[in-house]
Amino acid sequence: MSTLEIRDLHVSVETKEGPKPILRGVDLTINAGETHAIMGPNGSGKSTLAYSIAGHPKYTITSGTVTLDGEDVLAMTVDERARAGMFLAMQYPVEVPGVSVSNFLRTAKTAIDGEAPALRTWVKDVKGAMENLRMDSSFAERSVNEGFSGGEKKRHEILQMELLKPSIAILDETDSGLDVDALRIVSEGVNRAKESTDVGVLLITHYTRILRYIKPDFVHVFVDGRIAEEGGPELADRLENEGYDRFLTTGAATA
Ligand SMILES: Nc1ncnc2c1ncn2[C@@H]1O[C@H](COP(=O)(O)OP(=O)(O)OP(=O)(O)O)[C@@H](O)[C@H]1O
Ligand SMILES: [Mg+2]
């Protein structure tokens, strides 16, 4: 059972003009088995939150804490974060020419578990997970994300999640660019992981469509670098109907 706690997190990004504050006091607790959805306008800092938790070097934590079961995540290297059970599915997954999907997955699994997976079960697990995600077996021999379509990249992210079995998974717009069938298949993958491992999920999305498949326990509205409102699944429907206007005008008045 894991708990990720984010307390009063402030983060700046390095720009040519100097550090630019993006996150302005984020508070969020994700317990094992819970699904939290974050919705919010473009540029509000959702991906910055995801990258900051994962340890991307471009983002500087200026104050606040992030802990996983009481351990200081911010003091960990990127690999240590992964070994501690954290996983990030990126909004824009990177291409890794020359590294096959199959090699990448086995290397990642070995690094995270501290030992190589038993070959026979591993090959079966990979094959099964790819079949479940309707990925052709030829993907195993292709370079990671190279020439993958947008939807294929997103399936590959969920393939990693199913095989690496994180305790906390951050999914940044995993639904963007998926056709209706792929959305269902990818959502089923996330739900399988939830059922089999009790993973805590932070799901960043612009659309309520995915939330019909992956039911959130909590919905957070992210505006101008912090959480402006929290609620249950009904809040997502309200946002879809009303947009973010009421949050943006309040923000302007207090800025
Ligand atoms: N290297 C950078 N230089 C300047 N500004 C940056 C840089 N990186 C991020 N930002 C700014 O930080 C803000 C937050 O970006 P972020 O990607 O976190 O938003 P987001 O909420 O994920 O948006 P979207 O919904 O479009 O994915 C944006 O205004 C972005 O332009
Ligand atoms: Mg983003």
Tab-separated table of C-alpha atoms and ligand atoms in Angstrom:
chain	number	residue	atom	x	y	z
A	1	MET	CA	0.000	0.000	0.000
A	2	SER	CA	1.532	3.290	-1.103
A	3	THR	CA	0.706	6.929	-0.534
A	4	LEU	CA	2.061	9.809	-2.588
A	5	GLU	CA	1.827	13.130	-0.770
A	6	ILE	CA	2.421	16.454	-2.482
A	7	ARG	CA	2.535	19.431	-0.129
A	8	ASP	CA	2.620	23.108	-1.118
A	9	LEU	CA	4.725	22.361	-4.187
A	10	HIS	CA	6.214	25.357	-6.002
A	11	VAL	CA	8.113	24.757	-9.236
A	12	SER	CA	9.887	27.017	-11.734
A	13	VAL	CA	11.032	26.221	-15.236
A	14	GLU	CA	14.334	27.509	-16.635
A	15	THR	CA	13.777	29.910	-19.535
A	16	LYS	CA	16.089	32.264	-21.461
A	17	GLU	CA	14.715	35.120	-19.370
A	18	GLY	CA	15.455	33.241	-16.131
A	19	PRO	CA	13.360	31.016	-13.896
A	20	LYS	CA	9.612	31.225	-14.521
A	21	PRO	CA	7.274	30.087	-11.700
A	22	ILE	CA	4.703	27.560	-12.949
A	23	LEU	CA	3.421	25.608	-9.936
A	24	ARG	CA	2.198	27.817	-7.112
A	25	GLY	CA	1.383	25.590	-4.148
A	26	VAL	CA	0.034	22.191	-5.179
A	27	ASP	CA	-1.467	19.962	-2.474
A	28	LEU	CA	-2.511	16.442	-3.417
A	29	THR	CA	-2.579	13.021	-1.746
A	30	ILE	CA	-2.925	9.827	-3.757
A	31	ASN	CA	-3.467	6.576	-1.890
A	32	ALA	CA	-3.063	3.067	-3.290
A	33	GLY	CA	-6.096	2.014	-5.267
A	34	GLU	CA	-7.373	5.566	-5.768
A	35	THR	CA	-7.834	7.247	-9.129
A	36	HIS	CA	-7.478	11.024	-9.281
A	37	ALA	CA	-8.282	12.960	-12.433
A	38	ILE	CA	-6.731	16.366	-13.079
A	39	MET	CA	-8.439	18.592	-15.615
A	40	GLY	CA	-7.548	22.163	-16.475
A	41	PRO	CA	-6.857	24.633	-19.250
A	42	ASN	CA	-3.828	24.428	-21.549
A	43	GLY	CA	-0.705	25.834	-19.951
A	44	SER	CA	-2.017	25.606	-16.378
A	45	GLY	CA	0.925	23.410	-15.323
A	46	LYS	CA	-0.465	19.855	-15.390
A	47	SER	CA	2.486	18.360	-17.305
A	48	THR	CA	4.862	20.421	-15.174
A	49	LEU	CA	3.400	18.685	-12.112
A	50	ALA	CA	3.880	15.280	-13.756
A	51	TYR	CA	7.483	16.021	-14.774
A	52	SER	CA	8.345	17.521	-11.390
A	53	ILE	CA	7.189	14.359	-9.595
A	54	ALA	CA	9.124	12.208	-12.086
A	55	GLY	CA	12.308	14.283	-11.668
A	56	HIS	CA	12.744	16.017	-15.036
A	57	PRO	CA	15.907	18.169	-14.764
A	58	LYS	CA	14.343	21.219	-16.465
A	59	TYR	CA	12.055	21.874	-13.504
A	60	THR	CA	13.346	23.393	-10.265
A	61	ILE	CA	11.455	22.724	-7.050
A	62	THR	CA	11.540	26.064	-5.232
A	63	SER	CA	9.581	24.888	-2.173
A	64	GLY	CA	7.271	22.183	-0.908
A	65	THR	CA	7.566	18.418	-0.506
A	66	VAL	CA	6.737	15.212	-2.352
A	67	THR	CA	6.869	11.980	-0.353
A	68	LEU	CA	6.101	8.351	-1.142
A	69	ASP	CA	5.257	6.457	2.046
A	70	GLY	CA	7.089	9.158	3.966
A	71	GLU	CA	10.266	8.914	1.823
A	72	ASP	CA	11.502	12.154	0.251
A	73	VAL	CA	10.898	11.692	-3.484
A	74	LEU	CA	12.591	14.983	-4.370
A	75	ALA	CA	15.884	13.703	-2.927
A	76	MET	CA	15.759	10.629	-5.191
A	77	THR	CA	17.343	10.313	-8.634
A	78	VAL	CA	15.049	9.542	-11.555
A	79	ASP	CA	15.976	5.825	-11.363
A	80	GLU	CA	15.389	5.726	-7.630
A	81	ARG	CA	11.924	7.168	-8.201
A	82	ALA	CA	11.169	4.414	-10.704
A	83	ARG	CA	12.513	1.754	-8.348
A	84	ALA	CA	10.397	3.213	-5.553
A	85	GLY	CA	7.360	2.414	-7.706
A	86	MET	CA	6.622	5.632	-9.589
A	87	PHE	CA	5.704	5.614	-13.258
A	88	LEU	CA	5.054	8.454	-15.719
A	89	ALA	CA	3.312	8.007	-19.060
A	90	MET	CA	4.362	11.158	-20.885
A	91	GLN	CA	2.084	13.418	-22.910
A	92	TYR	CA	4.652	13.314	-25.718
A	93	PRO	CA	6.586	10.019	-25.438
A	94	VAL	CA	10.154	10.260	-26.722
A	95	GLU	CA	11.648	8.204	-29.544
A	96	VAL	CA	14.650	6.029	-28.670
A	97	PRO	CA	16.243	5.004	-31.971
A	98	GLY	CA	18.316	1.829	-31.840
A	99	VAL	CA	16.635	0.424	-28.712
A	100	SER	CA	13.972	-2.195	-29.393
A	101	VAL	CA	10.754	-2.245	-27.388
A	102	SER	CA	11.596	-5.749	-26.207
A	103	ASN	CA	15.071	-4.743	-24.958
A	104	PHE	CA	13.783	-1.557	-23.412
A	105	LEU	CA	11.068	-3.356	-21.442
A	106	ARG	CA	13.416	-6.060	-20.173
A	107	THR	CA	16.074	-3.520	-19.170
A	108	ALA	CA	13.494	-1.379	-17.369
A	109	LYS	CA	12.027	-4.405	-15.580
A	110	THR	CA	15.488	-5.563	-14.511
A	111	ALA	CA	16.434	-2.098	-13.250
A	112	ILE	CA	13.220	-1.709	-11.276
A	113	ASP	CA	13.158	-5.189	-9.723
A	114	GLY	CA	16.914	-5.324	-9.099
A	115	GLU	CA	17.134	-8.668	-10.960
A	116	ALA	CA	16.385	-9.910	-14.456
A	117	PRO	CA	12.913	-11.385	-14.875
A	118	ALA	CA	12.776	-15.165	-15.424
A	119	LEU	CA	12.921	-15.447	-19.187
A	120	ARG	CA	10.120	-17.899	-19.807
A	121	THR	CA	7.438	-16.105	-17.761
A	122	TRP	CA	8.677	-12.706	-18.959
A	123	VAL	CA	8.308	-13.568	-22.646
A	124	LYS	CA	4.825	-14.880	-21.923
A	125	ASP	CA	3.910	-11.764	-19.912
A	126	VAL	CA	5.078	-9.413	-22.674
A	127	LYS	CA	3.257	-11.376	-25.351
A	128	GLY	CA	0.063	-11.492	-23.270
A	129	ALA	CA	0.186	-7.776	-22.439
A	130	MET	CA	0.747	-6.892	-26.104
A	131	GLU	CA	-2.148	-9.070	-27.176
A	132	ASN	CA	-4.412	-7.470	-24.583
A	133	LEU	CA	-3.477	-4.036	-25.934
A	134	ARG	CA	-3.982	-5.277	-29.519
A	135	MET	CA	-0.364	-4.484	-30.369
A	136	ASP	CA	1.080	-6.527	-33.208
A	137	SER	CA	4.011	-8.669	-32.037
A	138	SER	CA	6.262	-6.940	-34.619
A	139	PHE	CA	6.317	-3.881	-32.319
A	140	ALA	CA	8.592	-5.793	-29.930
A	141	GLU	CA	11.435	-5.578	-32.461
A	142	ARG	CA	10.894	-1.947	-33.472
A	143	SER	CA	12.833	0.949	-31.946
A	144	VAL	CA	10.994	2.537	-29.024
A	145	ASN	CA	8.400	4.996	-30.369
A	146	GLU	CA	10.307	5.523	-33.633
A	147	GLY	CA	7.716	6.041	-36.348
A	148	PHE	CA	4.931	4.986	-33.960
A	149	SER	CA	1.613	6.710	-34.584
A	150	GLY	CA	0.269	8.874	-31.750
A	151	GLY	CA	-2.062	6.082	-30.623
A	152	GLU	CA	0.663	3.424	-30.840
A	153	LYS	CA	2.888	5.510	-28.562
A	154	LYS	CA	0.113	5.707	-25.986
A	155	ARG	CA	-0.468	1.942	-26.108
A	156	HIS	CA	3.253	1.428	-25.583
A	157	GLU	CA	3.097	3.614	-22.450
A	158	ILE	CA	0.322	1.430	-21.027
A	159	LEU	CA	2.238	-1.716	-22.027
A	160	GLN	CA	5.096	-0.457	-19.844
A	161	MET	CA	2.710	0.275	-17.005
A	162	GLU	CA	1.178	-3.211	-17.123
A	163	LEU	CA	4.585	-4.923	-17.144
A	164	LEU	CA	6.468	-2.684	-14.689
A	165	LYS	CA	3.642	-2.738	-12.122
A	166	PRO	CA	4.200	0.667	-10.470
A	167	SER	CA	2.542	1.590	-7.180
A	168	ILE	CA	1.824	5.142	-8.391
A	169	ALA	CA	1.169	5.857	-12.082
A	170	ILE	CA	0.880	9.325	-13.582
A	171	LEU	CA	-0.804	9.262	-16.977
A	172	ASP	CA	-0.445	12.572	-18.821
A	173	GLU	CA	-3.090	12.783	-21.547
A	174	THR	CA	-2.862	9.090	-22.331
A	175	ASP	CA	-6.274	9.464	-24.022
A	176	SER	CA	-5.225	12.219	-26.442
A	177	GLY	CA	-5.250	11.122	-30.053
A	178	LEU	CA	-6.792	7.708	-29.441
A	179	ASP	CA	-9.586	6.427	-31.669
A	180	VAL	CA	-12.694	5.075	-29.905
A	181	ASP	CA	-11.516	1.459	-29.940
A	182	ALA	CA	-8.004	2.330	-28.755
A	183	LEU	CA	-9.441	4.466	-25.938
A	184	ARG	CA	-11.379	1.463	-24.663
A	185	ILE	CA	-8.411	-0.917	-25.057
A	186	VAL	CA	-6.005	1.437	-23.281
A	187	SER	CA	-8.550	2.089	-20.507
A	188	GLU	CA	-8.994	-1.647	-20.020
A	189	GLY	CA	-5.216	-1.915	-19.624
A	190	VAL	CA	-5.254	0.717	-16.872
A	191	ASN	CA	-8.189	-1.006	-15.179
A	192	ARG	CA	-6.395	-4.383	-15.329
A	193	ALA	CA	-3.398	-2.786	-13.602
A	194	LYS	CA	-5.698	-1.230	-10.995
A	195	GLU	CA	-7.347	-4.566	-10.236
A	196	SER	CA	-4.195	-6.665	-10.161
A	197	THR	CA	-1.845	-4.273	-8.335
A	198	ASP	CA	-3.908	-1.671	-6.445
A	199	VAL	CA	-1.927	1.079	-8.194
A	200	GLY	CA	-2.770	4.693	-7.353
A	201	VAL	CA	-3.468	6.602	-10.562
A	202	LEU	CA	-3.139	10.289	-11.406
A	203	LEU	CA	-4.893	10.778	-14.717
A	204	ILE	CA	-4.383	14.098	-16.520
A	205	THR	CA	-7.016	14.623	-19.195
A	206	HIS	CA	-9.056	17.179	-21.101
A	207	TYR	CA	-11.977	14.865	-21.766
A	208	THR	CA	-14.628	13.107	-19.698
A	209	ARG	CA	-14.727	10.299	-22.295
A	210	ILE	CA	-11.856	8.368	-20.667
A	211	LEU	CA	-13.424	8.880	-17.233
A	212	ARG	CA	-16.392	6.791	-18.339
A	213	TYR	CA	-13.992	3.829	-18.645
A	214	ILE	CA	-11.559	4.650	-15.834
A	215	LYS	CA	-13.750	5.828	-12.979
A	216	PRO	CA	-12.093	8.578	-10.921
A	217	ASP	CA	-12.627	8.745	-7.164
A	218	PHE	CA	-11.648	12.426	-7.171
A	219	VAL	CA	-11.545	15.165	-9.803
A	220	HIS	CA	-9.256	18.179	-9.367
A	221	VAL	CA	-9.455	21.384	-11.376
A	222	PHE	CA	-5.980	22.715	-12.117
A	223	VAL	CA	-5.770	26.448	-12.856
A	224	ASP	CA	-2.736	28.730	-12.936
A	225	GLY	CA	-0.373	26.310	-11.221
A	226	ARG	CA	-2.563	25.056	-8.414
A	227	ILE	CA	-5.675	23.072	-7.635
A	228	ALA	CA	-8.614	25.466	-7.736
A	229	GLU	CA	-11.403	23.038	-6.866
A	230	GLU	CA	-11.897	19.384	-5.989
A	231	GLY	CA	-14.872	17.101	-6.198
A	232	GLY	CA	-16.152	13.714	-7.280
A	233	PRO	CA	-16.808	12.415	-10.806
A	234	GLU	CA	-19.727	14.834	-11.238
A	235	LEU	CA	-17.248	17.731	-11.321
A	236	ALA	CA	-15.822	16.403	-14.609
A	237	ASP	CA	-19.265	16.611	-16.254
A	238	ARG	CA	-19.734	20.122	-14.949
A	239	LEU	CA	-16.374	21.198	-16.401
A	240	GLU	CA	-17.261	19.697	-19.749
A	241	ASN	CA	-20.515	21.652	-19.809
A	242	GLU	CA	-19.296	24.947	-18.368
A	243	GLY	CA	-15.591	25.134	-19.244
A	244	TYR	CA	-13.126	26.916	-16.972
A	245	ASP	CA	-14.492	30.471	-17.142
A	246	ARG	CA	-15.565	30.728	-13.537
A	247	PHE	CA	-12.055	29.765	-12.358
A	248	LEU	CA	-10.277	32.081	-14.764
A	249	THR	CA	-12.258	35.201	-13.797
A	250	THR	CA	-11.655	34.499	-10.077
A	251	GLY	CA	-7.942	34.091	-10.837
A	252	ALA	CA	-7.788	37.412	-12.665
A	253	ALA	CA	-9.575	39.237	-9.856
A	254	THR	CA	-7.146	38.016	-7.212
A	255	ALA	CA	-3.967	38.183	-9.314
B	1	LIG	N1	11.001	25.706	-21.184
B	1	LIG	C1	9.968	26.540	-20.990
B	1	LIG	N2	10.082	27.859	-21.273
B	1	LIG	C2	9.056	28.704	-21.075
B	1	LIG	N3	7.849	28.328	-20.611
B	1	LIG	C3	7.677	27.047	-20.315
B	1	LIG	C4	8.708	26.071	-20.495
B	1	LIG	N4	8.231	24.866	-20.101
B	1	LIG	C5	6.954	25.076	-19.717
B	1	LIG	N5	6.626	26.374	-19.828
B	1	LIG	C6	5.314	27.002	-19.591
B	1	LIG	O1	4.746	26.465	-18.427
B	1	LIG	C7	3.324	26.508	-18.520
B	1	LIG	C8	2.756	25.178	-18.111
B	1	LIG	O2	3.034	24.191	-19.097
B	1	LIG	P1	2.488	22.696	-18.963
B	1	LIG	O3	3.035	21.922	-20.095
B	1	LIG	O4	2.749	22.198	-17.591
B	1	LIG	O5	0.905	22.931	-19.152
B	1	LIG	P2	-0.277	21.871	-19.272
B	1	LIG	O6	-1.265	22.227	-18.208
B	1	LIG	O7	0.269	20.496	-19.266
B	1	LIG	O8	-0.917	22.226	-20.687
B	1	LIG	P3	-1.614	21.280	-21.834
B	1	LIG	O9	-3.027	21.074	-21.374
B	1	LIG	O10	-1.554	22.117	-23.058
B	1	LIG	O11	-0.811	20.011	-21.924
B	1	LIG	C9	3.016	26.911	-19.975
B	1	LIG	O12	2.650	28.269	-20.008
B	1	LIG	C10	4.332	26.675	-20.671
B	1	LIG	O13	4.493	27.534	-21.780
B	2	MG	MG	0.322	18.971	-20.629
